[in-house]
PDB file of C-alpha atoms in Angstrom:
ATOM      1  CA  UNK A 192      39.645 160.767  32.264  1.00 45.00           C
ATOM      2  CA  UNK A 193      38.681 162.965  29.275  1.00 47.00           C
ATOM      3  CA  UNK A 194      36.105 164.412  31.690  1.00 46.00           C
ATOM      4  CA  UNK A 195      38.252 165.073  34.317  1.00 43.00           C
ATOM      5  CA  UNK A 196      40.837 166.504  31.615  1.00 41.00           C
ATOM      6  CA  UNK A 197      38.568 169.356  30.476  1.00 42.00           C
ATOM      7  CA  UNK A 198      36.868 170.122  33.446  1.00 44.00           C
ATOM      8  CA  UNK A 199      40.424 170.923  35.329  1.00 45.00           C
ATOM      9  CA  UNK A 200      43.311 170.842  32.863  1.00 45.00           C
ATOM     10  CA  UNK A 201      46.601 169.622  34.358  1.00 48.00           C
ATOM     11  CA  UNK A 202      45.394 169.896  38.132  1.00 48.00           C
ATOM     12  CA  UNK A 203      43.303 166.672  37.723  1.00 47.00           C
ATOM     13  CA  UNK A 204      45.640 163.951  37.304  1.00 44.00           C
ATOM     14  CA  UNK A 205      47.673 165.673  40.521  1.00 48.00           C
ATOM     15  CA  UNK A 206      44.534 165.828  42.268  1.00 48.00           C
ATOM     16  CA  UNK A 207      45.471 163.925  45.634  1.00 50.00           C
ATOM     17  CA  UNK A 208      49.508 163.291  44.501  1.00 59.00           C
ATOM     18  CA  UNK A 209      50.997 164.701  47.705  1.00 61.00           C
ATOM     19  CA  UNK A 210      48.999 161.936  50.297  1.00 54.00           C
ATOM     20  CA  UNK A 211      49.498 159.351  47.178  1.00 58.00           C
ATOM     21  CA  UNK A 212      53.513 160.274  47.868  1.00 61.00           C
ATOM     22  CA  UNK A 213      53.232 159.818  51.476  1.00 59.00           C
ATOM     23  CA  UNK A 214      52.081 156.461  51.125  1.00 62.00           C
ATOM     24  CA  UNK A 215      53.267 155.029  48.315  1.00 65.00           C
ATOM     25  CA  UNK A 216      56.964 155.755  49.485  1.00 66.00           C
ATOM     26  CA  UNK A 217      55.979 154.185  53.529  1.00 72.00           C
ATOM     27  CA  UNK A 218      53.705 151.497  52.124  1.00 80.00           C
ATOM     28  CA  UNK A 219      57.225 149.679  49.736  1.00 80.00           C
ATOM     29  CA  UNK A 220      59.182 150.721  52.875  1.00 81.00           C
ATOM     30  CA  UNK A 221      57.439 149.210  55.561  1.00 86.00           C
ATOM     31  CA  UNK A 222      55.776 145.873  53.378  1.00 87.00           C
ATOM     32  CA  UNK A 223      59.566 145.145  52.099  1.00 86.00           C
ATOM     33  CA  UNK A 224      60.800 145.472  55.794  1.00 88.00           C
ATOM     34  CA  UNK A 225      58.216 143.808  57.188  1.00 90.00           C
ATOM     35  CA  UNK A 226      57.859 140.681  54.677  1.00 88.00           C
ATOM     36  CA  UNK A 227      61.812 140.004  55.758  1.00 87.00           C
ATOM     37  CA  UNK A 228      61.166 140.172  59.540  1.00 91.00           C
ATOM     38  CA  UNK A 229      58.051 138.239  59.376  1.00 91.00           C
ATOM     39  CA  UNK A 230      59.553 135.470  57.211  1.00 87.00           C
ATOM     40  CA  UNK A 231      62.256 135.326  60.081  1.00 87.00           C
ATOM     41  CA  UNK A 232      59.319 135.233  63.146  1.00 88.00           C
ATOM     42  CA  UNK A 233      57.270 132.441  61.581  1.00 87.00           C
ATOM     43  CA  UNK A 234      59.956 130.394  60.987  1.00 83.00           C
ATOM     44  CA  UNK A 235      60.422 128.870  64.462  1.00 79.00           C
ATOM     45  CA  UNK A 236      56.150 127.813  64.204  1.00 79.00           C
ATOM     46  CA  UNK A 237      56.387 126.266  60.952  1.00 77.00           C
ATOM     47  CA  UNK A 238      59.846 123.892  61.372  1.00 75.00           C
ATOM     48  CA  UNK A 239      57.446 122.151  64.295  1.00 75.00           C
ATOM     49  CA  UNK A 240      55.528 120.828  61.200  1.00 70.00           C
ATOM     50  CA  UNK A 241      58.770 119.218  59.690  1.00 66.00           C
ATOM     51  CA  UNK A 242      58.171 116.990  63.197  1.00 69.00           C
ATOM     52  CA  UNK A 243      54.573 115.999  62.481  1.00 70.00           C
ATOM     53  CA  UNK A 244      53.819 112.422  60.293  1.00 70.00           C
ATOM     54  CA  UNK A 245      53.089 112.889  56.674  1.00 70.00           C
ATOM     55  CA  UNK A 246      53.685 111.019  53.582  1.00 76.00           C
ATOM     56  CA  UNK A 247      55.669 113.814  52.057  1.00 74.00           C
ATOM     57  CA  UNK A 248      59.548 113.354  51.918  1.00 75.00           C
ATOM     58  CA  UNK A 249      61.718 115.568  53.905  1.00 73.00           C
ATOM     59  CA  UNK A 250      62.702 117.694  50.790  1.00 76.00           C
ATOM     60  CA  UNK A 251      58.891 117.976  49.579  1.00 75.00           C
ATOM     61  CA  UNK A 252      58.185 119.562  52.974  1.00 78.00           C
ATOM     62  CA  UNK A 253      60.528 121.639  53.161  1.00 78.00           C
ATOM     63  CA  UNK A 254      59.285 123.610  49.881  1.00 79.00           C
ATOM     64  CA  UNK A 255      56.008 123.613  51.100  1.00 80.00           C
ATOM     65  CA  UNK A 256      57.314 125.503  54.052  1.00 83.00           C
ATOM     66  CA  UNK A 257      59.124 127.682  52.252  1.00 82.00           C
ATOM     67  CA  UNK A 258      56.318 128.555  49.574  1.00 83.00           C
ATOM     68  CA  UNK A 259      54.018 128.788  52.999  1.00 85.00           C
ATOM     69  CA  UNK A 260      56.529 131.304  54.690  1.00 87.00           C
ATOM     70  CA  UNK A 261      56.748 133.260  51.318  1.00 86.00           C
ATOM     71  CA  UNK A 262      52.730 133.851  51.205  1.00 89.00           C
ATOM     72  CA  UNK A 263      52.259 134.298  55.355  1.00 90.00           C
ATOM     73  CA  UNK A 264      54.895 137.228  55.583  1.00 91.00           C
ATOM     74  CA  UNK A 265      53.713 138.621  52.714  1.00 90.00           C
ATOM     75  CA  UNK A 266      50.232 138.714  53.654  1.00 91.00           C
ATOM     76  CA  UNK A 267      50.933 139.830  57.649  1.00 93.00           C
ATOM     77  CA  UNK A 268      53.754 142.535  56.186  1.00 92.00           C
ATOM     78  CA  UNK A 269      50.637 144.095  53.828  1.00 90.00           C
ATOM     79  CA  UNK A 270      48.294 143.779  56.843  1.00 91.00           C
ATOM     80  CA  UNK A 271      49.893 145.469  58.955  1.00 93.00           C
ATOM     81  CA  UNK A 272      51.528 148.311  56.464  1.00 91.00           C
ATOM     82  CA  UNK A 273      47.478 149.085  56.022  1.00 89.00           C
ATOM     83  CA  UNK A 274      46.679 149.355  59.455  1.00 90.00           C
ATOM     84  CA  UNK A 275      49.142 152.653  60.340  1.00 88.00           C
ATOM     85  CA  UNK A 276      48.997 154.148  57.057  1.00 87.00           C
ATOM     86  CA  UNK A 277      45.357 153.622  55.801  1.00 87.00           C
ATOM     87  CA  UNK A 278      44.156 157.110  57.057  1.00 85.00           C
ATOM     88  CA  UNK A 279      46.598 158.498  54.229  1.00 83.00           C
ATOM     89  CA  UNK A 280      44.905 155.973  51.586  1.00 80.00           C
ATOM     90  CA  UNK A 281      41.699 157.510  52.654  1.00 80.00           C
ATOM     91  CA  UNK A 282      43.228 161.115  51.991  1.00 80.00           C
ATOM     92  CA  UNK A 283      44.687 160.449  48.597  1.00 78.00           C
ATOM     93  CA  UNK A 284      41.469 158.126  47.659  1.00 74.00           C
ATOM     94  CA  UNK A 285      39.030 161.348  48.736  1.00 75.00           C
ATOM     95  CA  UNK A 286      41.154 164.018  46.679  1.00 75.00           C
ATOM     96  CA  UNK A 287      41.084 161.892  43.983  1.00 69.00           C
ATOM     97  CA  UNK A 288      37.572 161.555  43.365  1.00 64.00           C
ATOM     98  CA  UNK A 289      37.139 165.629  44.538  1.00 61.00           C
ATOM     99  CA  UNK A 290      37.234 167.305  40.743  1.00 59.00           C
ATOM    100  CA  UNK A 291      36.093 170.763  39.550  1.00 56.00           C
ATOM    101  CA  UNK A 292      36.582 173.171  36.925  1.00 47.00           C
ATOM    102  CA  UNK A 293      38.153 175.618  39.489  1.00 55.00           C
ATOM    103  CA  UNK A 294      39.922 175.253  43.155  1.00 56.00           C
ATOM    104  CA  UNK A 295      37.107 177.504  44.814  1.00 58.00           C
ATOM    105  CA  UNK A 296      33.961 174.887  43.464  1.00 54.00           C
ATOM    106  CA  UNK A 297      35.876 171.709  44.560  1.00 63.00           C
ATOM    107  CA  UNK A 298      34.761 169.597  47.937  1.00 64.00           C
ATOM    108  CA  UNK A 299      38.214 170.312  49.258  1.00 65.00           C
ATOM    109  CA  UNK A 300      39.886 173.623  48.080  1.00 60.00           C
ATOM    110  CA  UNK A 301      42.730 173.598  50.484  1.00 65.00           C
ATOM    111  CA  UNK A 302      43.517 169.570  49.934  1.00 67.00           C
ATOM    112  CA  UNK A 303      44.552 167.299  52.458  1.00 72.00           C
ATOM    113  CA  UNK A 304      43.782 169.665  55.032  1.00 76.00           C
ATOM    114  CA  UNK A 305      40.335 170.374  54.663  1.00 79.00           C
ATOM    115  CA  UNK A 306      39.660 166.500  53.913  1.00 77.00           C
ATOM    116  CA  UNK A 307      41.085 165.256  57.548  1.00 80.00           C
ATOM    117  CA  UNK A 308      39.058 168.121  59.100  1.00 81.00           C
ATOM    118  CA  UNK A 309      35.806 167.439  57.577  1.00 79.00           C
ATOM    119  CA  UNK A 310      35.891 163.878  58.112  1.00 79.00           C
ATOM    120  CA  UNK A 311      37.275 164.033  61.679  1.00 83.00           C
ATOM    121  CA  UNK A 312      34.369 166.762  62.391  1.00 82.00           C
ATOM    122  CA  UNK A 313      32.011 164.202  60.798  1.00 79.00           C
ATOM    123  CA  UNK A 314      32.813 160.832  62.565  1.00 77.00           C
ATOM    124  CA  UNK A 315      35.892 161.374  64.374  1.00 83.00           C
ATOM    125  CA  UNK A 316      39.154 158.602  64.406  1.00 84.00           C
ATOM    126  CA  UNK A 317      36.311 156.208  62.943  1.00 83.00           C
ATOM    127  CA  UNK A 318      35.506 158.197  59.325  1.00 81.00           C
ATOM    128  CA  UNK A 319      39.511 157.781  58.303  1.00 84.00           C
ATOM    129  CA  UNK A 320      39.236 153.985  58.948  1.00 87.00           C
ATOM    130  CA  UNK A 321      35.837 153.831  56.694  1.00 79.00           C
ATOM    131  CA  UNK A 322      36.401 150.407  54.677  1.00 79.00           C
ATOM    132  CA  UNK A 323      39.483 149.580  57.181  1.00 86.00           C
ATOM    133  CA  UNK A 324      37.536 146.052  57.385  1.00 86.00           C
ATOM    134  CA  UNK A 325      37.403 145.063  53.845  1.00 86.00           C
ATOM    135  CA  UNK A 326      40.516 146.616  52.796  1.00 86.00           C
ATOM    136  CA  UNK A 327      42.679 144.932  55.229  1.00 90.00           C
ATOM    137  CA  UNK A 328      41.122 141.408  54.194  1.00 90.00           C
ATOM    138  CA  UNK A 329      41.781 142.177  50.295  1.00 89.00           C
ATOM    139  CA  UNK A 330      45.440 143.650  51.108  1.00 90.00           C
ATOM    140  CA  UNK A 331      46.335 140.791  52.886  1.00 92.00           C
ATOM    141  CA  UNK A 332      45.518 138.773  50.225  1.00 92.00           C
ATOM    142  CA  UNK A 333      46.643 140.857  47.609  1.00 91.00           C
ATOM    143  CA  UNK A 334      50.315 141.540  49.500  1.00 90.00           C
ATOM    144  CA  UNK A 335      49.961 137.640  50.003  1.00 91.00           C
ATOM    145  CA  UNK A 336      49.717 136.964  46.104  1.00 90.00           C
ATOM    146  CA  UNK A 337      51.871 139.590  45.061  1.00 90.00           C
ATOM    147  CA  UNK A 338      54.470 139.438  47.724  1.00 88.00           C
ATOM    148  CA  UNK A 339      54.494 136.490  48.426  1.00 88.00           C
ATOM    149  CA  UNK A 340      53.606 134.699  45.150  1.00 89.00           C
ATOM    150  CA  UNK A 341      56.833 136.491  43.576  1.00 91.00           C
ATOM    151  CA  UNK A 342      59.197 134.735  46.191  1.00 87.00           C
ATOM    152  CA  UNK A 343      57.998 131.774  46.302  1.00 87.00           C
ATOM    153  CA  UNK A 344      57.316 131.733  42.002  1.00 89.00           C
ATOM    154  CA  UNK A 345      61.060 132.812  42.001  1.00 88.00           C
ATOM    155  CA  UNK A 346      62.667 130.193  44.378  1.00 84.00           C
ATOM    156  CA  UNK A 347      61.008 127.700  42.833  1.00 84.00           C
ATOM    157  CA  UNK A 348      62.163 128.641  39.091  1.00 87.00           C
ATOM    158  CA  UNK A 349      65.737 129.054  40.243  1.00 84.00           C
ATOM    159  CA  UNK A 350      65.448 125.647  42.075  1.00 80.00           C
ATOM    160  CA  UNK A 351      64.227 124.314  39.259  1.00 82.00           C
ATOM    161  CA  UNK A 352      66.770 126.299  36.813  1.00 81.00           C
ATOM    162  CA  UNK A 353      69.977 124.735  39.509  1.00 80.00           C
ATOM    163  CA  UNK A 354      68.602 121.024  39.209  1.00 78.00           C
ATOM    164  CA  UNK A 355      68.785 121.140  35.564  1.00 76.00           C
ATOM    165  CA  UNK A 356      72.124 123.183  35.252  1.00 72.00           C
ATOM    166  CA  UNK A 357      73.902 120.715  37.913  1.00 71.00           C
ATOM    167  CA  UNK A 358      72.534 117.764  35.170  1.00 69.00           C
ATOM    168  CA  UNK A 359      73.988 119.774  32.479  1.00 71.00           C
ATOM    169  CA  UNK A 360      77.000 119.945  34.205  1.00 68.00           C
ATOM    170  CA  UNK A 361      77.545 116.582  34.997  1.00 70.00           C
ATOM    171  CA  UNK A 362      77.025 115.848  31.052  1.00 67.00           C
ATOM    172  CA  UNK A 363      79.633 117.897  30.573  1.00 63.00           C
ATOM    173  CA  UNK A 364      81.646 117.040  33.070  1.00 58.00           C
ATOM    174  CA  UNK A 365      83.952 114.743  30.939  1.00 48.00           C
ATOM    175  CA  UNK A 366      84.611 117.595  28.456  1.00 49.00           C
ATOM    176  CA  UNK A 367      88.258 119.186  28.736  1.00 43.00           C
ATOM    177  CA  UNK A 368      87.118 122.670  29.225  1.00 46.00           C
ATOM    178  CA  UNK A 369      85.041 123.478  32.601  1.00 46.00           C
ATOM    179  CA  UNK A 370      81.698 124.940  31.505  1.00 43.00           C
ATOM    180  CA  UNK A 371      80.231 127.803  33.543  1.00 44.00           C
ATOM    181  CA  UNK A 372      76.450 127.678  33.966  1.00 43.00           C
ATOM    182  CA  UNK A 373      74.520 130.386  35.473  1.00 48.00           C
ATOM    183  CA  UNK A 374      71.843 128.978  38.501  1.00 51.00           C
ATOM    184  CA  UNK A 375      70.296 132.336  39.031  1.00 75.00           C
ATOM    185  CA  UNK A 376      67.120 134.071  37.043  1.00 81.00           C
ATOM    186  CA  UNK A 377      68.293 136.959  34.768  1.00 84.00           C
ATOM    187  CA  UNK A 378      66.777 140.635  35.359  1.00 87.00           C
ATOM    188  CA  UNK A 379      64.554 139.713  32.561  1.00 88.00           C
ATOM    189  CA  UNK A 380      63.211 136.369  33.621  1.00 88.00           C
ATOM    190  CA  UNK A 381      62.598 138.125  37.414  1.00 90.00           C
ATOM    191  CA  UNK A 382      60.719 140.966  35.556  1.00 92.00           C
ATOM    192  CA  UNK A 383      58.238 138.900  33.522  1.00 92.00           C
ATOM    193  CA  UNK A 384      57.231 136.510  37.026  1.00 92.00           C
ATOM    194  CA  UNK A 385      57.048 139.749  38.598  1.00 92.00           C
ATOM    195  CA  UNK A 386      54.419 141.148  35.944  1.00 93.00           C
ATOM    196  CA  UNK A 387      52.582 137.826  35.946  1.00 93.00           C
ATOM    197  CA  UNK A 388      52.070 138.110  39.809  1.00 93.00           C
ATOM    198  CA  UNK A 389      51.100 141.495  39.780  1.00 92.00           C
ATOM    199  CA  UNK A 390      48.743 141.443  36.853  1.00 93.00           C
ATOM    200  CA  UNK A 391      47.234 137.940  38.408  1.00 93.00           C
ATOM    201  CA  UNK A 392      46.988 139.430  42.073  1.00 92.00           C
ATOM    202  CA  UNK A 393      45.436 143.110  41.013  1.00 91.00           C
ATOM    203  CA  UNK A 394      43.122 141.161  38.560  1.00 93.00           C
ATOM    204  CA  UNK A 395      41.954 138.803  41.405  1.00 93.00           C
ATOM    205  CA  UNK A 396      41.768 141.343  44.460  1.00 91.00           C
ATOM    206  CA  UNK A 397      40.331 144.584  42.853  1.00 93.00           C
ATOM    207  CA  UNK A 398      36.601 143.848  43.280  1.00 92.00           C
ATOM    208  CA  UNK A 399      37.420 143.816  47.187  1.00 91.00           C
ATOM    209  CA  UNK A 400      39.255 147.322  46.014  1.00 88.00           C
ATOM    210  CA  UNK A 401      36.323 148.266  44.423  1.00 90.00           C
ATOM    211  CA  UNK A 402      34.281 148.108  47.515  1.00 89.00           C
ATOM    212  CA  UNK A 403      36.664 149.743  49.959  1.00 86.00           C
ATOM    213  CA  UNK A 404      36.878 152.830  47.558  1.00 84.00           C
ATOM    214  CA  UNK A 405      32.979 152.976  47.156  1.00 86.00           C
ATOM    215  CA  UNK A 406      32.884 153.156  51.155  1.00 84.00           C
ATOM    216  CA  UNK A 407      35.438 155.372  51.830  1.00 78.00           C
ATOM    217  CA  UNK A 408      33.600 158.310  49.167  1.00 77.00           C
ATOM    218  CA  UNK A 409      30.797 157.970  52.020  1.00 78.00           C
ATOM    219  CA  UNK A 410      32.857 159.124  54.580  1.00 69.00           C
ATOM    220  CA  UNK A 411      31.490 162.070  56.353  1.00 66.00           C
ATOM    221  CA  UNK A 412      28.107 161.784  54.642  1.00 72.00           C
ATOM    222  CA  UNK A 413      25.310 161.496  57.380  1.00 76.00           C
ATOM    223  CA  UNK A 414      24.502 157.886  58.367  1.00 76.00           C
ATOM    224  CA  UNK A 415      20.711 158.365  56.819  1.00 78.00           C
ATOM    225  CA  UNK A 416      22.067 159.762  53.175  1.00 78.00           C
ATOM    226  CA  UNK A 417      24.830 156.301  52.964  1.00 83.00           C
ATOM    227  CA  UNK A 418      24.313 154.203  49.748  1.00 85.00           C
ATOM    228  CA  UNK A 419      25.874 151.621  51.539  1.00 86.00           C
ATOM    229  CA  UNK A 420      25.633 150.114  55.316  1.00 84.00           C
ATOM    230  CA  UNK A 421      28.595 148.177  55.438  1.00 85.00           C
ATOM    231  CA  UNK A 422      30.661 145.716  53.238  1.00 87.00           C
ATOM    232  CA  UNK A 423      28.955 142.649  52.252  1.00 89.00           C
ATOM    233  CA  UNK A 424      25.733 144.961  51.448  1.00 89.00           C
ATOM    234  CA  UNK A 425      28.101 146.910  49.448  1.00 90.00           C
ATOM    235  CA  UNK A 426      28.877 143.407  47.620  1.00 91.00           C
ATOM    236  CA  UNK A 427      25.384 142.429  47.267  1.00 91.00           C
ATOM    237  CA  UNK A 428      24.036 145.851  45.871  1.00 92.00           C
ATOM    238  CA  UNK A 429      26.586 146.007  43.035  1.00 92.00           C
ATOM    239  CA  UNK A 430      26.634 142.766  41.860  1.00 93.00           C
ATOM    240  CA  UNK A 431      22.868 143.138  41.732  1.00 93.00           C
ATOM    241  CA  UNK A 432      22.262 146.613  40.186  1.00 92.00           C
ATOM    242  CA  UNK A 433      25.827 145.971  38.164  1.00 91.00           C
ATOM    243  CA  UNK A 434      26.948 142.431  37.967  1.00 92.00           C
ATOM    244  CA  UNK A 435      30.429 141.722  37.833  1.00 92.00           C
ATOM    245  CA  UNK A 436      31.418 144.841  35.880  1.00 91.00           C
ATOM    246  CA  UNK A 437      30.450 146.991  38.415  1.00 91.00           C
ATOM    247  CA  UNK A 438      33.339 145.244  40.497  1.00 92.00           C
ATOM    248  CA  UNK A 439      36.073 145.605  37.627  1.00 93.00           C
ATOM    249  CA  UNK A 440      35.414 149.454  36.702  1.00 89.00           C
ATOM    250  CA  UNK A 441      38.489 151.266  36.084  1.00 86.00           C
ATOM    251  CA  UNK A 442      40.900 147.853  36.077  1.00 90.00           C
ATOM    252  CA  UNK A 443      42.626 148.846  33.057  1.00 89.00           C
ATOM    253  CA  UNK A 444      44.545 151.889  34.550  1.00 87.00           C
ATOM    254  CA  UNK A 445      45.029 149.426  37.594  1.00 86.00           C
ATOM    255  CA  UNK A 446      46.692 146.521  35.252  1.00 87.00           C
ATOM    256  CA  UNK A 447      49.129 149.366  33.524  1.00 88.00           C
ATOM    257  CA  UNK A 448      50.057 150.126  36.661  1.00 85.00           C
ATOM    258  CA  UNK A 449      50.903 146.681  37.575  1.00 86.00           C
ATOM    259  CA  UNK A 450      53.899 147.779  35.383  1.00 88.00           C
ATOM    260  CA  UNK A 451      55.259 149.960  38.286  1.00 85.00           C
ATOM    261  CA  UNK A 452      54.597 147.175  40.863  1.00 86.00           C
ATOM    262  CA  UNK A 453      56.696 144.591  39.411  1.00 89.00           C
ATOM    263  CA  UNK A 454      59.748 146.685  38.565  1.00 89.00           C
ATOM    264  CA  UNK A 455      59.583 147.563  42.080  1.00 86.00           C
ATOM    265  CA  UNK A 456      60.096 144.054  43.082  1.00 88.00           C
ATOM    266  CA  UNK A 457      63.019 143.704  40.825  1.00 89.00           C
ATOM    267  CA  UNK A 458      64.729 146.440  41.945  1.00 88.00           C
ATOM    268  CA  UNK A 459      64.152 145.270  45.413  1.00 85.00           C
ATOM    269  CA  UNK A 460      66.035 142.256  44.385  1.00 83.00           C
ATOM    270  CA  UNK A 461      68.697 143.714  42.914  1.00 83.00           C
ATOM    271  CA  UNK A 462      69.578 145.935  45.917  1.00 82.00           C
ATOM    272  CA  UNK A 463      69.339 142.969  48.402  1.00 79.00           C
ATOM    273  CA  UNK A 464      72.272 141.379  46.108  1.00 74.00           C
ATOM    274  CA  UNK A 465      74.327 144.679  45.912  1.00 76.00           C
ATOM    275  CA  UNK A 466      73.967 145.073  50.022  1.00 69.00           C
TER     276      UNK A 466
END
């Protein structure tokens, strides 16, 4: 970052904002959307398993479900959200990395622009889908953790948090005075299982990350001049010329932005209450 700083001043850490814009803002839109109309879909497929034997009671089932329905629409709504808009990840990814001490000696003076024509010219519809593969595995499972982990962490605390207040209650039920109890998590409580989940999810999926950004900087290269061929050679060539650092460089700006990624989920739930 210090490099980066001196070589370009205040035009490095913009480097590749405008794409970054574009799909940040689409990528919450459509996974948030998507997570609540995919947890609708599956729900007809998985009440057929409420029908099949098990030793489970009724109400044990039925959580399972629900934690099940929480992680499949989360992973399908992240899926899918990468599969329209991961030509602009490839953009933002490729400006990113593009640094120089002036416009005129960078890779890509005019931007976005000159990386979609180079890398069209280069390998057509298939070099903006370079990595597609591995990142749509890692995002599902990421979106899947992240997604749905939070939802299904949450119901279960404020399931938990109800059956104790409703004991509470009945304590006091003999009491005079009717005691209010609150069954719902605070802002507060909902922003530290949000951080957990996002820390936990980023921490576990960013090798995979790591890979899909080390193939998409090959894009447009010719075939011959590649590092690497495809995915799981990329695996196999950094964990042996790097180990398992080579998988986790650059995590810490990833884990402070983890910060960003569960406020959003807060907010989220604080709009669905105040619509």
């Amino acid at each position: 970052m210090e490099h980066m700083f001196c070589l370009q001043s205040n035009n490095c850490s913009k480097s590749g904002n405008t794409p970054n814009v574009l799909r940040q803002g689409g990528t919450t839109a459509l996974n948030f959307m998507l997570m609540d109309w995919y947890k609708q879909a599956i729900q007809t497929p998985l009440a057929y398993t409420l029908k099949l034997p098990s030793n489970r009671s009724p109400e044990a089932r039925k959580k399972r479900r629900a934690r099940l329905s929480s992680f499949l629409s989360g992973g399908l709504a992240g899926g899918t959200t990468t599969t329209f808009l991961y030509p602009i990840e490839f953009l933002r990814t490729r400006l990113a990395m593009d640094i120089g001490a002036t416009i005129k000696t960078r890779q890509y003076p005019r931007g976005m622009r000159d990386v979609f024509i180079s890398t069209w010219n280069a390998d057509g519809v298939r070099g903006l889908y370079q990595g597609y593969g591995i990142a749509l595995f890692g995002v599902v499972v990421y979106r899947a953790l992240h997604l749905g982990g939070y939802d299904a962490v949450k119901s279960e605390l404020i399931h938990r948090k109800t059956l104790s207040l409703e004991y509470n209650q009945q304590q006091h039920s003999t009491k005079a005075r009717k005691i209010k109890f609150n069954d719902t998590l605070t802002i507060g409580e909902r922003f530290a299982v949000a951080q957990i989940v996002s820390v936990v999810a980023g921490t576990m999926c960013y090798p995979i990350d790591s890979v899909r950004r080390r193939l998409m900087m090959q894009a447009g290269e010719p075939v011959e001049l590649r590092r690497y061929r495809n995915s799981l050679y990329c695996f196999r060539k950094v964990m042996t010329q790097e180990g398992i650092r080579g998988f986790y460089l650059g995590i810490g700006p990833n884990l402070v932005r983890s910060f960003g990624g569960a406020l959003l989920l807060v907010t989220y739930d604080a709009f669905k209450v105040m619509i």
